[in-house]
Amino acid sequence: MALLLASSLACSSAPETPSARDASTDVSRDATPTDTPAADAAPPSDAPPRLNVKWQPCGTFGGQADPRALCASVDVPLDHANPGGERISLYVRHKPALTPSGRALWILMGGPGQSGQDGEPLANVLAQRDPGLDIYVPDHRGTGSSEYLGCPTAEAPDSLGGPGILPSEWPSCRDEVVATWGARLRHFSATSAARDLRALIDATRATDTRAFVLGVSYGTYLANRYLQIAPSQPAGVILDSVCPGDGCHLSRHDLLEDEVARGLLARCADEPDCARRLGPDPVQHLRDLHRRVAMGHCALAPTPAQNTWLLRSALGNMMMSAPQRRLLAAVVYRMERCGAPDRAALSFLYERLYGPDWALVASIFAQPAAGAWLPMPTGTPPLGGGGMLQGYSFPLAINILTSELWETADPSPAELVRRWTETLVCRGVARQASWQVPGWPRYSDPLAGRVAETDVPLLALNAEVDPATPAPIARTIAAHLHGPYQRYIEIPGASHSVVAQGALVGDTTTTCGRELILQFVRDPRATLDTSCLARTIPHAFAASAQLSRLYFDTDSLWGDP
């Protein structure tokens, strides 16, 4: 879970055999904040300096050999308001169009903290579907090869936590970054990254090129900031999994994620096979199971605390994947029964999610007030790749999170842990932040907390059931969409990152979100064909033998005789 709001980019790769349905919707602190103003948060100048971009062959793109792929390290001001001052280097990847059409797409990844390298597989998929796209994937400043904010000692492969950062390693990591950058950390902000994007687009596009921006998860928050400073530059903007500029608080993430999961689990009561096993109140069923596990029931790991964490976290991770969450009720049912076949199936699931050392992982996370940054769950293959997020920056994530994506009430670390302990289904994103927030300097940005007002074509997409960017919060963007080519659409049957999730009945090779995005970048002013909304695979607490084998190592979902 090396992410805050990082896009999962998980494919609905396990085939299902659903029936079609019609469903569519249009529609902390111990730290003392510095409140340092973000120097480059002032209104942009009329003529930003033009950057010098020199492309070089990359050789690979998205983990695949690609002789046409280009990369560039671009010299930019650390502070865009002071172009003659300190400089940093930005890294950008470019997948040239196979059949140039004068359309460029810039992909902004999630987090905050995710680098552009994780967007390359997505770029490959989109390029395959639309060979006319010139696709660019930048590393957000502070991540990947763009002036990476990191801790060489704590993140060394042979360190205690490996590439992840353990609670015991974080204080020295934090102090190292703060000592190096000090007040200049305020320039590693969403506004600075948005100005980078504006300057990069200006420097790379030809006169007749139309530039589109696709933000995924935190990338939607960055895209909103970009529109605040460049409201007329793009030909169109797509927001996938909306983190709205005026209401995206990651300090509340654990509570929101749990609320979404409870709502989904409650649907079990409407499915005869599921209701027969979990009864008329499936949420209460899970609540009772948590109580029993905390008392030692079904002990797969050495301690009740570790088993409680495994139950809560595994269900939370599975919520992020449309195929995996079909197994949620079966996990509850099998753990409650806890026979020998159930224990084997659950152990196999934990290994799929956390690797062979899942018991060690649980021992780290189950500490009363701690956690650790770990690789993303590997159970569902990402879009063309997998494993640890590449170039992810933990300090960059905390820098933006504490200053821009935090409640004004500023919950304490103890409050964040208390909230987490009250959840039934939760990855623990806010809880992880609880031990990283103290001591981190904060900046203030006058553009934060606001939604851009623009007339450019804009397509906002969100999953109907999304634990990372919940639909009730994402829907608030609709109130700001007044242009004739602006709209908000919810995708049924999908989870976080609809470009990658929400496979279609009869065609699991694509998603409704992806098809809507491709339509939009072909012509953002054309009427969208939304018929794919009625063809998304509907959620059900049922799974094929193939899906059961993938996560339980058995053909039987429920494991009944």
XYZ file of C-alpha atoms in Angstrom, residues 85-301:
217
model
C 16.822 31.524 -9.270
C 17.514 27.920 -8.306
C 16.772 25.281 -10.942
C 15.648 21.670 -10.745
C 15.266 18.935 -13.337
C 11.949 17.474 -14.499
C 11.707 14.126 -16.249
C 9.172 13.472 -19.001
C 8.415 10.376 -21.073
C 6.918 10.660 -24.557
C 5.222 7.967 -26.594
C 4.921 9.455 -30.102
C 1.771 8.879 -32.109
C 1.958 6.096 -34.638
C -0.295 8.061 -36.987
C -0.015 11.719 -35.892
C -3.343 13.513 -35.603
C -2.412 16.749 -33.854
C -3.674 15.498 -30.457
C -1.479 15.246 -27.341
C -2.472 13.604 -24.059
C -0.699 14.357 -20.775
C -1.230 11.753 -18.026
C -1.036 12.874 -14.381
C -0.636 10.050 -11.899
C -1.947 9.699 -8.348
C -0.688 9.672 -4.813
C 0.356 12.315 -4.101
C 3.817 10.853 -4.513
C 3.405 8.618 -7.565
C 5.806 9.052 -10.470
C 4.960 8.984 -14.144
C 6.633 5.611 -14.613
C 3.523 3.937 -13.234
C 1.493 5.642 -15.975
C 3.465 4.127 -18.846
C 1.426 0.883 -19.028
C -1.747 2.999 -19.183
C -0.177 5.075 -21.961
C 0.590 1.901 -23.900
C -3.015 0.719 -23.645
C -4.441 4.071 -24.745
C -1.954 4.329 -27.619
C -2.959 0.900 -28.825
C -6.622 1.937 -28.884
C -5.903 5.346 -30.403
C -2.627 5.407 -32.411
C -3.204 9.084 -33.233
C -2.349 10.190 -29.695
C 0.981 11.731 -28.754
C 1.213 10.716 -25.086
C 3.338 12.407 -22.426
C 3.863 11.149 -18.875
C 5.799 13.513 -16.566
C 7.281 12.704 -13.185
C 5.643 15.066 -10.687
C 8.376 17.234 -9.180
C 9.764 15.425 -6.132
C 9.102 11.938 -7.562
C 10.905 9.522 -9.854
C 13.616 11.354 -11.792
C 12.174 14.831 -11.157
C 14.337 16.066 -8.264
C 13.317 13.065 -6.167
C 12.557 13.763 -2.518
C 13.757 10.653 -0.748
C 15.832 9.126 1.985
C 18.746 7.073 0.608
C 19.456 5.378 3.941
C 15.887 4.499 4.944
C 14.929 3.417 1.414
C 18.019 1.332 0.703
C 17.192 -2.251 -0.329
C 19.219 -3.591 2.623
C 17.620 -1.257 5.183
C 15.289 -2.561 7.867
C 12.179 -1.864 5.788
C 13.772 -2.314 2.384
C 12.412 0.218 -0.123
C 9.544 0.897 2.285
C 9.902 3.146 5.307
C 9.181 1.758 8.758
C 7.975 3.963 11.632
C 11.391 3.659 13.276
C 13.054 4.897 10.056
C 10.742 7.811 9.388
C 12.070 10.413 11.898
C 15.574 10.318 10.452
C 14.167 10.310 6.915
C 11.972 13.317 7.683
C 14.813 15.204 9.362
C 17.140 14.497 6.427
C 14.694 15.905 3.865
C 13.783 18.924 6.009
C 17.465 19.699 6.682
C 18.214 19.552 2.953
C 15.316 21.614 1.661
C 13.969 23.595 4.604
C 11.488 26.303 3.596
C 12.075 25.409 -0.068
C 9.805 22.406 0.430
C 6.914 24.800 -0.248
C 7.912 24.675 -3.902
C 7.114 20.955 -4.045
C 3.418 21.755 -4.143
C 0.490 21.079 -6.435
C 0.716 24.645 -7.734
C 4.405 24.250 -8.620
C 3.652 20.969 -10.399
C 0.762 22.617 -12.253
C 3.066 25.385 -13.447
C 5.521 22.724 -14.579
C 2.765 21.155 -16.647
C 1.704 24.433 -18.209
C 5.296 25.210 -19.197
C 5.917 21.699 -20.544
C 2.797 21.771 -22.698
C 3.734 25.199 -24.002
C 7.256 23.995 -24.858
C 6.342 20.728 -26.567
C 3.236 21.286 -28.630
C 3.184 22.462 -32.208
C 0.965 25.350 -33.214
C -1.825 23.097 -34.471
C -1.657 20.530 -31.643
C -4.550 20.168 -29.226
C -3.412 19.271 -25.723
C -5.530 17.112 -23.420
C -4.864 16.381 -19.753
C -5.915 13.154 -18.003
C -5.650 13.174 -14.215
C -6.132 9.965 -12.231
C -6.980 10.120 -8.500
C -4.629 12.744 -6.958
C -3.907 13.564 -10.594
C -7.441 15.029 -10.752
C -6.565 17.368 -7.869
C -3.444 18.414 -9.800
C -5.463 18.836 -12.998
C -7.832 21.159 -11.137
C -4.853 23.250 -9.966
C -3.551 23.297 -13.535
C -6.901 24.676 -14.720
C -6.690 27.357 -12.037
C -3.483 28.711 -13.547
C -4.073 27.780 -17.210
C -7.860 27.815 -17.663
C -7.751 28.118 -21.446
C -4.602 26.202 -22.451
C -5.937 22.645 -22.887
C -8.369 21.428 -25.511
C -9.962 19.294 -22.824
C -9.430 17.790 -19.376
C -10.460 14.372 -18.037
C -10.787 13.713 -14.314
C -10.729 9.990 -13.500
C -11.628 9.239 -9.855
C -12.295 12.743 -8.648
C -10.410 14.284 -5.727
C -12.197 17.666 -5.760
C -10.170 20.768 -5.065
C -12.507 21.892 -2.296
C -13.292 18.686 -0.417
C -10.592 16.021 -0.705
C -9.314 15.385 2.833
C -7.085 12.345 3.179
C -7.160 12.694 6.959
C -10.767 11.416 6.721
C -9.907 8.672 4.299
C -10.218 5.715 6.678
C -13.726 6.717 7.750
C -14.883 7.296 4.183
C -13.395 4.074 2.890
C -15.119 2.101 5.646
C -18.451 3.797 4.940
C -18.294 2.863 1.252
C -17.371 -0.730 2.080
C -20.225 -1.126 4.567
C -22.648 0.140 1.966
C -21.432 -2.429 -0.538
C -21.454 -5.305 1.944
C -25.041 -4.446 2.916
C -26.060 -5.433 -0.625
C -25.318 -9.046 0.329
C -28.738 -9.120 2.013
C -30.343 -8.659 -1.424
C -28.634 -11.704 -2.943
C -30.185 -15.035 -1.874
C -26.946 -17.049 -1.884
C -25.131 -14.374 0.084
C -27.987 -13.625 2.484
C -28.339 -17.323 3.280
C -24.789 -17.215 4.664
C -24.507 -13.734 6.222
C -28.126 -13.113 7.124
C -30.287 -9.983 6.837
C -27.611 -7.683 8.303
C -24.235 -8.553 6.736
C -22.534 -5.494 8.275
C -23.495 -6.606 11.775
C -22.245 -10.053 10.810
C -18.823 -8.554 10.032
C -18.899 -6.478 13.227
C -19.473 -9.624 15.256
C -16.686 -11.402 13.375
C -14.241 -8.598 14.234
C -15.137 -9.005 17.897
C -14.534 -12.767 17.753
C -11.224 -12.413 15.869
C -10.025 -9.905 18.479
C -10.687 -12.597 21.084
C -8.590 -15.179 19.219
C -10.995 -16.752 16.725
C -9.498 -18.167 13.512
C -5.911 -17.295 14.420
C -3.908 -17.498 11.197
C -1.255 -15.068 12.462
